[in-house]
Amino acid sequence: MQRGRLASIPRTMGDDKTARQAPTNNGLTTPEDAVKRVLGGERRALAHAITELERMSPTAPKLLQALQPHLGNALVLGITGPPGAGKSTLVNAIIKHLRTKGKRVGVIAVDPSSPVSGGAILGDRIRMTAALDDNDVFVRSLASRGYLGGLSPAAVRIIDALDAGKFDIILLETVGTGQNEIDVAEVADIRIVISAPGLGDDIQAMKSGLLEIADILVVNKGDRDDAERTMHQLIGALSIRASTGKKVPVLKTTATTGAGVAELMQAVLDLGVEIRSAPQAERRRKRARYLIARAAADLVAGRIKGGSTKGLNDLSDAVLAGTLRPEDAAKKLLKD
């Protein structure tokens, strides 16, 4: 793990498109052998398997297939919120708490993509000191790749690898870009939205998206004077959220001291009991639907961006003329 400076992962480490052109087996023999070694707790085998899945190399589909019988045991916590809320510091405190309970913890830290290399800037991993020298904690940084929802499809594949690796809890920390970062709702079992006092209009921004997906709301940096006011703002903001019939806890933490983390994890465990009572297949099916929707969106976007065909031009002209709605044009494009 690198500390003291920012590091960048090469483009192929998280880029599905470019990675297909640079396959490697990273020392793994067959997918079955790789899975056997991952199940046996070999960290190096897990790291190699994750790299294959992140790159979506030619080996990855068979590896995913071999993983399937061993999935569905881990509880996935999505941690998101506005920049400056202290998400990474809180993740570090959560790791420490979970380790005192004997839980094995996997972490996927989704970092902003470097505009130069396309890789992830490893700011989050630098701050996760609780993961140092602990064989029962595994941290992987992942580039966001510019996805507006805050995740790339590679995150779901890495979740599968960590799940097969017998990690009890998987923490999925997203970039923290604000209201657009809602893909985590489709991937995580429990969504934790972090805020903090003094972030200006972050509560207003959360009303537009993040507030809608929260299972638990947390005010971090709770030792600040205006923390209580922020909590009341969040409680008030919940009143405008569409009623789902379930209560959303609003909790206060101070990640630097660990205050409130035990209460947060108790709320997570309470929700986890309910979630685990649901069919395992349904939990995983939701992630599969996300992958299908993302792949479909990418295909359509690619066709539009690279398209200069007469059919696409005709659709564009009809939309400009007002004779065809964009929604109907999209339907026609999907049928072609």
Short mmCIF file of C-alpha atoms in Angstrom, two decimals:
data_model
loop_
_atom_site.label_atom_id
_atom_site.label_comp_id
_atom_site.label_asym_id
_atom_site.label_seq_id
_atom_site.Cartn_x
_atom_site.Cartn_y
_atom_site.Cartn_z
CA MET A 1 0.00 0.00 0.00
CA GLN A 2 1.36 3.42 -0.96
CA ARG A 3 1.34 6.34 1.43
CA GLY A 4 2.56 9.91 1.44
CA ARG A 5 1.76 10.70 -2.18
CA LEU A 6 -0.91 10.15 -4.76
CA ALA A 7 -0.45 7.22 -7.07
CA SER A 8 -2.15 6.36 -10.31
CA ILE A 9 -3.30 2.98 -11.55
CA PRO A 10 -2.46 2.41 -15.22
CA ARG A 11 -5.39 2.78 -17.60
CA THR A 12 -5.72 -0.95 -18.22
CA MET A 13 -6.24 -1.66 -14.52
CA GLY A 14 -9.83 -0.46 -14.60
CA ASP A 15 -10.77 0.21 -18.20
CA ASP A 16 -13.00 -2.48 -19.65
CA LYS A 17 -12.49 -1.41 -23.27
CA THR A 18 -8.72 -1.03 -23.40
CA ALA A 19 -8.09 -4.00 -21.13
CA ARG A 20 -9.54 -6.48 -23.59
CA GLN A 21 -6.61 -5.71 -25.84
CA ALA A 22 -4.03 -6.67 -23.20
CA PRO A 23 -4.94 -10.08 -21.75
CA THR A 24 -2.89 -11.74 -19.06
CA ASN A 25 -3.52 -14.62 -16.69
CA ASN A 26 -1.37 -13.15 -13.90
CA GLY A 27 -0.09 -16.57 -12.91
CA LEU A 28 -3.55 -18.19 -12.69
CA THR A 29 -3.87 -21.51 -14.49
CA THR A 30 -7.57 -22.24 -14.94
CA PRO A 31 -10.64 -20.38 -13.62
CA GLU A 32 -11.41 -23.38 -11.42
CA ASP A 33 -7.91 -23.30 -9.95
CA ALA A 34 -8.16 -19.55 -9.39
CA VAL A 35 -11.45 -19.92 -7.52
CA LYS A 36 -10.07 -22.77 -5.43
CA ARG A 37 -7.16 -20.59 -4.36
CA VAL A 38 -9.44 -17.61 -3.65
CA LEU A 39 -11.68 -19.81 -1.51
CA GLY A 40 -8.57 -21.02 0.28
CA GLY A 41 -7.77 -17.48 1.37
CA GLU A 42 -4.78 -16.78 -0.89
CA ARG A 43 -4.55 -12.99 -1.05
CA ARG A 44 -2.30 -13.01 -4.09
CA ALA A 45 -4.75 -15.23 -5.98
CA LEU A 46 -7.59 -12.90 -4.97
CA ALA A 47 -5.66 -9.85 -6.17
CA HIS A 48 -4.91 -11.55 -9.50
CA ALA A 49 -8.52 -12.65 -9.92
CA ILE A 50 -9.76 -9.12 -9.22
CA THR A 51 -7.36 -7.73 -11.81
CA GLU A 52 -8.71 -10.18 -14.41
CA LEU A 53 -12.28 -9.19 -13.55
CA GLU A 54 -11.54 -5.48 -13.44
CA ARG A 55 -9.89 -5.61 -16.86
CA MET A 56 -12.61 -7.93 -18.18
CA SER A 57 -9.88 -10.00 -19.78
CA PRO A 58 -10.69 -13.06 -21.95
CA THR A 59 -10.39 -15.19 -18.81
CA ALA A 60 -12.91 -13.11 -16.83
CA PRO A 61 -16.22 -14.64 -18.12
CA LYS A 62 -15.14 -18.18 -17.19
CA LEU A 63 -13.82 -16.92 -13.87
CA LEU A 64 -17.15 -15.27 -13.11
CA GLN A 65 -18.95 -18.48 -13.99
CA ALA A 66 -16.71 -20.50 -11.66
CA LEU A 67 -17.37 -18.02 -8.84
CA GLN A 68 -21.17 -18.27 -8.99
CA PRO A 69 -21.74 -21.24 -6.62
CA HIS A 70 -19.78 -19.44 -3.89
CA LEU A 71 -21.57 -16.09 -3.88
CA GLY A 72 -24.27 -14.41 -1.83
CA ASN A 73 -22.83 -14.53 1.70
CA ALA A 74 -21.27 -11.07 2.07
CA LEU A 75 -23.25 -8.00 3.11
CA VAL A 76 -22.48 -5.08 0.79
CA LEU A 77 -22.57 -1.59 2.31
CA GLY A 78 -22.64 1.33 -0.12
CA ILE A 79 -21.12 4.47 1.38
CA THR A 80 -21.67 7.71 -0.49
CA GLY A 81 -22.26 11.41 0.05
CA PRO A 82 -21.00 14.86 -0.90
CA PRO A 83 -17.26 15.63 -1.10
CA GLY A 84 -15.75 16.71 2.20
CA ALA A 85 -18.06 14.61 4.37
CA GLY A 86 -15.17 12.43 5.58
CA LYS A 87 -16.26 9.20 3.91
CA SER A 88 -12.80 7.64 3.73
CA THR A 89 -12.00 8.50 7.34
CA LEU A 90 -15.32 6.99 8.41
CA VAL A 91 -14.64 3.86 6.36
CA ASN A 92 -11.33 3.55 8.19
CA ALA A 93 -13.17 3.78 11.54
CA ILE A 94 -15.74 1.21 10.38
CA ILE A 95 -12.95 -1.20 9.42
CA LYS A 96 -11.41 -0.87 12.88
CA HIS A 97 -14.75 -1.51 14.56
CA LEU A 98 -15.60 -4.53 12.39
CA ARG A 99 -12.20 -6.08 13.01
CA THR A 100 -12.76 -5.89 16.78
CA LYS A 101 -15.85 -8.02 16.11
CA GLY A 102 -13.83 -10.55 14.13
CA LYS A 103 -15.38 -9.62 10.78
CA ARG A 104 -13.35 -9.92 7.59
CA VAL A 105 -13.69 -6.72 5.56
CA GLY A 106 -13.33 -6.07 1.85
CA VAL A 107 -13.20 -2.48 0.61
CA ILE A 108 -13.77 -1.13 -2.88
CA ALA A 109 -12.74 2.53 -2.90
CA VAL A 110 -13.99 4.19 -6.07
CA ASP A 111 -11.71 7.15 -6.75
CA PRO A 112 -11.98 9.90 -9.36
CA SER A 113 -10.30 9.02 -12.63
CA SER A 114 -7.10 10.79 -13.53
CA PRO A 115 -7.69 13.02 -16.59
CA VAL A 116 -4.18 12.11 -17.81
CA SER A 117 -3.81 8.35 -17.29
CA GLY A 118 -7.46 7.39 -16.86
CA GLY A 119 -6.51 5.56 -13.67
CA ALA A 120 -7.63 6.10 -10.11
CA ILE A 121 -5.97 8.62 -7.82
CA LEU A 122 -5.45 6.60 -4.65
CA GLY A 123 -6.39 9.23 -2.09
CA ASP A 124 -8.92 6.97 -0.38
CA ARG A 125 -6.56 4.03 0.02
CA ILE A 126 -3.88 6.28 1.53
CA ARG A 127 -6.27 7.29 4.31
CA MET A 128 -7.35 3.74 5.21
CA THR A 129 -4.64 3.04 7.76
CA ALA A 130 -6.76 0.36 9.47
CA ALA A 131 -6.12 -1.87 6.46
CA LEU A 132 -2.37 -1.87 6.86
CA ASP A 133 -0.78 -5.21 7.78
CA ASP A 134 -4.14 -6.94 8.32
CA ASN A 135 -4.68 -10.10 6.30
CA ASP A 136 -8.41 -9.98 7.02
CA VAL A 137 -8.85 -6.62 5.31
CA PHE A 138 -8.54 -6.26 1.54
CA VAL A 139 -8.68 -2.83 -0.13
CA ARG A 140 -8.96 -2.25 -3.85
CA SER A 141 -9.10 1.18 -5.49
CA LEU A 142 -11.16 1.46 -8.63
CA ALA A 143 -11.37 4.29 -11.13
CA SER A 144 -14.84 5.77 -11.64
CA ARG A 145 -14.14 5.99 -15.40
CA GLY A 146 -16.40 9.01 -15.65
CA TYR A 147 -19.63 7.09 -15.01
CA LEU A 148 -22.20 9.65 -13.85
CA GLY A 149 -23.69 7.22 -11.35
CA GLY A 150 -20.38 7.02 -9.49
CA LEU A 151 -19.59 3.39 -10.32
CA SER A 152 -18.18 1.40 -13.20
CA PRO A 153 -19.52 -2.11 -13.91
CA ALA A 154 -16.18 -3.50 -12.73
CA ALA A 155 -17.31 -2.79 -9.14
CA VAL A 156 -19.92 -5.56 -9.31
CA ARG A 157 -17.39 -8.07 -10.56
CA ILE A 158 -14.97 -7.15 -7.76
CA ILE A 159 -17.80 -7.60 -5.23
CA ASP A 160 -18.19 -11.16 -6.50
CA ALA A 161 -14.49 -11.88 -6.01
CA LEU A 162 -14.49 -10.51 -2.46
CA ASP A 163 -17.69 -12.39 -1.68
CA ALA A 164 -16.10 -15.65 -2.83
CA GLY A 165 -13.04 -14.72 -0.79
CA LYS A 166 -15.19 -15.09 2.34
CA PHE A 167 -15.23 -11.47 3.41
CA ASP A 168 -18.16 -10.88 5.74
CA ILE A 169 -18.69 -7.20 4.95
CA ILE A 170 -17.85 -5.41 1.70
CA LEU A 171 -17.62 -1.62 1.94
CA LEU A 172 -18.22 0.13 -1.37
CA GLU A 173 -17.15 3.76 -1.09
CA THR A 174 -18.12 5.87 -4.07
CA VAL A 175 -16.51 9.00 -5.49
CA GLY A 176 -18.66 11.60 -3.75
CA THR A 177 -19.70 13.78 -6.65
CA GLY A 178 -23.11 14.66 -5.27
CA GLN A 179 -26.63 14.03 -6.48
CA ASN A 180 -25.77 11.96 -9.57
CA GLU A 181 -24.07 9.27 -7.56
CA ILE A 182 -26.98 6.86 -7.22
CA ASP A 183 -25.79 3.70 -8.98
CA VAL A 184 -24.79 2.46 -5.53
CA ALA A 185 -28.52 1.96 -4.85
CA GLU A 186 -28.58 -0.81 -7.44
CA VAL A 187 -25.45 -2.54 -6.17
CA ALA A 188 -25.35 -2.30 -2.37
CA ASP A 189 -27.53 -4.19 0.09
CA ILE A 190 -27.51 -1.22 2.49
CA ARG A 191 -26.94 2.38 1.41
CA ILE A 192 -25.30 4.74 3.91
CA VAL A 193 -25.33 8.41 2.91
CA ILE A 194 -22.76 10.57 4.73
CA SER A 195 -23.05 14.30 5.28
CA ALA A 196 -21.21 16.74 7.53
CA PRO A 197 -21.79 20.17 9.04
CA GLY A 198 -20.64 23.20 7.11
CA LEU A 199 -20.91 21.80 3.59
CA GLY A 200 -23.11 24.60 2.35
CA ASP A 201 -25.94 23.44 0.11
CA ASP A 202 -25.15 19.72 0.35
CA ILE A 203 -28.53 19.01 2.00
CA GLN A 204 -30.30 20.67 -0.92
CA ALA A 205 -28.25 18.61 -3.38
CA MET A 206 -29.04 15.43 -1.49
CA LYS A 207 -32.75 16.12 -1.91
CA SER A 208 -32.25 15.64 -5.63
CA GLY A 209 -30.90 12.12 -5.43
CA LEU A 210 -28.82 10.79 -2.58
CA LEU A 211 -31.50 11.36 0.04
CA GLU A 212 -33.86 9.20 -1.99
CA ILE A 213 -31.66 6.13 -1.83
CA ALA A 214 -30.49 6.25 1.80
CA ASP A 215 -31.19 3.39 4.19
CA ILE A 216 -29.16 5.16 6.88
CA LEU A 217 -28.21 8.85 7.06
CA VAL A 218 -25.06 9.84 8.92
CA VAL A 219 -23.81 13.25 10.01
CA ASN A 220 -20.05 12.81 10.31
CA LYS A 221 -17.75 15.28 12.11
CA GLY A 222 -20.31 15.23 14.87
CA ASP A 223 -18.05 17.10 17.29
CA ARG A 224 -18.64 20.34 15.40
CA ASP A 225 -20.99 22.94 16.87
CA ASP A 226 -23.51 22.82 14.02
CA ALA A 227 -23.76 19.01 13.85
CA GLU A 228 -27.12 18.95 15.64
CA ARG A 229 -28.53 21.54 13.25
CA THR A 230 -27.43 19.42 10.28
CA MET A 231 -29.13 16.39 11.81
CA HIS A 232 -32.38 18.33 12.15
CA GLN A 233 -32.05 19.47 8.52
CA LEU A 234 -31.74 15.87 7.40
CA ILE A 235 -34.69 14.76 9.49
CA GLY A 236 -36.73 17.57 7.96
CA ALA A 237 -35.56 16.68 4.46
CA LEU A 238 -36.76 13.11 4.96
CA SER A 239 -40.30 14.42 5.16
CA ILE A 240 -40.21 15.28 1.44
CA ARG A 241 -38.97 11.84 0.48
CA ALA A 242 -41.51 9.54 -1.10
CA SER A 243 -42.93 7.31 1.61
CA THR A 244 -41.58 3.77 1.55
CA GLY A 245 -43.01 2.69 4.88
CA LYS A 246 -39.61 2.26 6.48
CA LYS A 247 -37.86 4.48 8.97
CA VAL A 248 -34.48 5.91 7.97
CA PRO A 249 -32.18 6.35 10.99
CA VAL A 250 -30.28 9.65 11.22
CA LEU A 251 -27.09 9.08 13.20
CA LYS A 252 -24.09 11.15 14.25
CA THR A 253 -20.46 10.01 14.09
CA THR A 254 -17.01 11.47 14.60
CA ALA A 255 -14.76 9.30 12.47
CA THR A 256 -11.50 10.66 13.86
CA THR A 257 -12.35 9.42 17.35
CA GLY A 258 -14.66 6.53 16.49
CA ALA A 259 -17.60 8.11 18.31
CA GLY A 260 -20.95 6.84 17.04
CA VAL A 261 -19.44 4.10 14.85
CA ALA A 262 -20.72 1.29 17.10
CA GLU A 263 -24.25 2.70 16.87
CA LEU A 264 -23.94 2.99 13.10
CA MET A 265 -22.83 -0.63 12.79
CA GLN A 266 -25.66 -1.77 15.05
CA ALA A 267 -28.12 -0.07 12.70
CA VAL A 268 -26.41 -1.83 9.80
CA LEU A 269 -26.66 -5.21 11.51
CA ASP A 270 -30.35 -4.64 12.29
CA LEU A 271 -31.02 -3.93 8.61
CA GLY A 272 -28.80 -6.84 7.63
CA VAL A 273 -31.03 -9.32 9.45
CA GLU A 274 -33.98 -8.20 7.36
CA ILE A 275 -31.99 -8.22 4.12
CA ARG A 276 -30.58 -11.69 4.69
CA SER A 277 -34.10 -13.01 5.21
CA ALA A 278 -34.88 -12.19 1.57
CA PRO A 279 -34.02 -14.73 -1.15
CA GLN A 280 -30.30 -14.61 -1.94
CA ALA A 281 -31.00 -14.82 -5.67
CA GLU A 282 -33.07 -11.64 -5.60
CA ARG A 283 -30.26 -9.62 -4.00
CA ARG A 284 -27.84 -10.73 -6.70
CA ARG A 285 -30.40 -10.41 -9.49
CA LYS A 286 -30.64 -6.67 -8.77
CA ARG A 287 -26.91 -6.32 -9.48
CA ALA A 288 -27.31 -8.30 -12.71
CA ARG A 289 -30.09 -5.96 -13.84
CA TYR A 290 -27.79 -3.02 -13.14
CA LEU A 291 -25.08 -4.58 -15.32
CA ILE A 292 -27.56 -5.21 -18.15
CA ALA A 293 -28.91 -1.66 -17.97
CA ARG A 294 -25.39 -0.19 -17.91
CA ALA A 295 -24.28 -2.32 -20.87
CA ALA A 296 -27.37 -1.32 -22.85
CA ALA A 297 -26.79 2.36 -22.08
CA ASP A 298 -23.15 2.08 -23.15
CA LEU A 299 -24.12 0.39 -26.41
CA VAL A 300 -26.67 3.06 -27.26
CA ALA A 301 -24.29 5.89 -26.28
CA GLY A 302 -21.52 4.35 -28.37
CA ARG A 303 -23.81 4.02 -31.38
CA ILE A 304 -24.93 7.63 -31.09
CA LYS A 305 -21.46 9.10 -30.53
CA GLY A 306 -19.89 7.17 -33.36
CA GLY A 307 -22.89 7.18 -35.64
CA SER A 308 -23.00 8.98 -38.93
CA THR A 309 -25.37 6.61 -40.68
CA LYS A 310 -28.34 7.83 -42.67
CA GLY A 311 -30.76 6.18 -40.23
CA LEU A 312 -29.33 8.01 -37.25
CA ASN A 313 -29.21 11.27 -39.19
CA ASP A 314 -32.86 10.84 -40.16
CA LEU A 315 -33.82 10.30 -36.53
CA SER A 316 -31.81 13.36 -35.50
CA ASP A 317 -33.46 15.52 -38.16
CA ALA A 318 -36.91 14.33 -37.08
CA VAL A 319 -36.17 15.27 -33.47
CA LEU A 320 -34.90 18.69 -34.58
CA ALA A 321 -38.02 19.21 -36.68
CA GLY A 322 -40.24 18.35 -33.73
CA THR A 323 -41.95 15.48 -35.56
CA LEU A 324 -40.39 12.83 -33.33
CA ARG A 325 -39.83 12.85 -29.60
CA PRO A 326 -36.31 11.91 -28.38
CA GLU A 327 -37.88 9.03 -26.42
CA ASP A 328 -39.45 7.60 -29.58
CA ALA A 329 -36.20 8.08 -31.48
CA ALA A 330 -34.40 6.09 -28.80
CA LYS A 331 -36.95 3.28 -29.12
CA LYS A 332 -36.44 3.17 -32.85
CA LEU A 333 -32.68 3.12 -32.36
CA LEU A 334 -32.94 0.18 -29.98
CA LYS A 335 -35.07 -1.76 -32.45
CA ASP A 336 -32.51 -1.37 -35.26
#
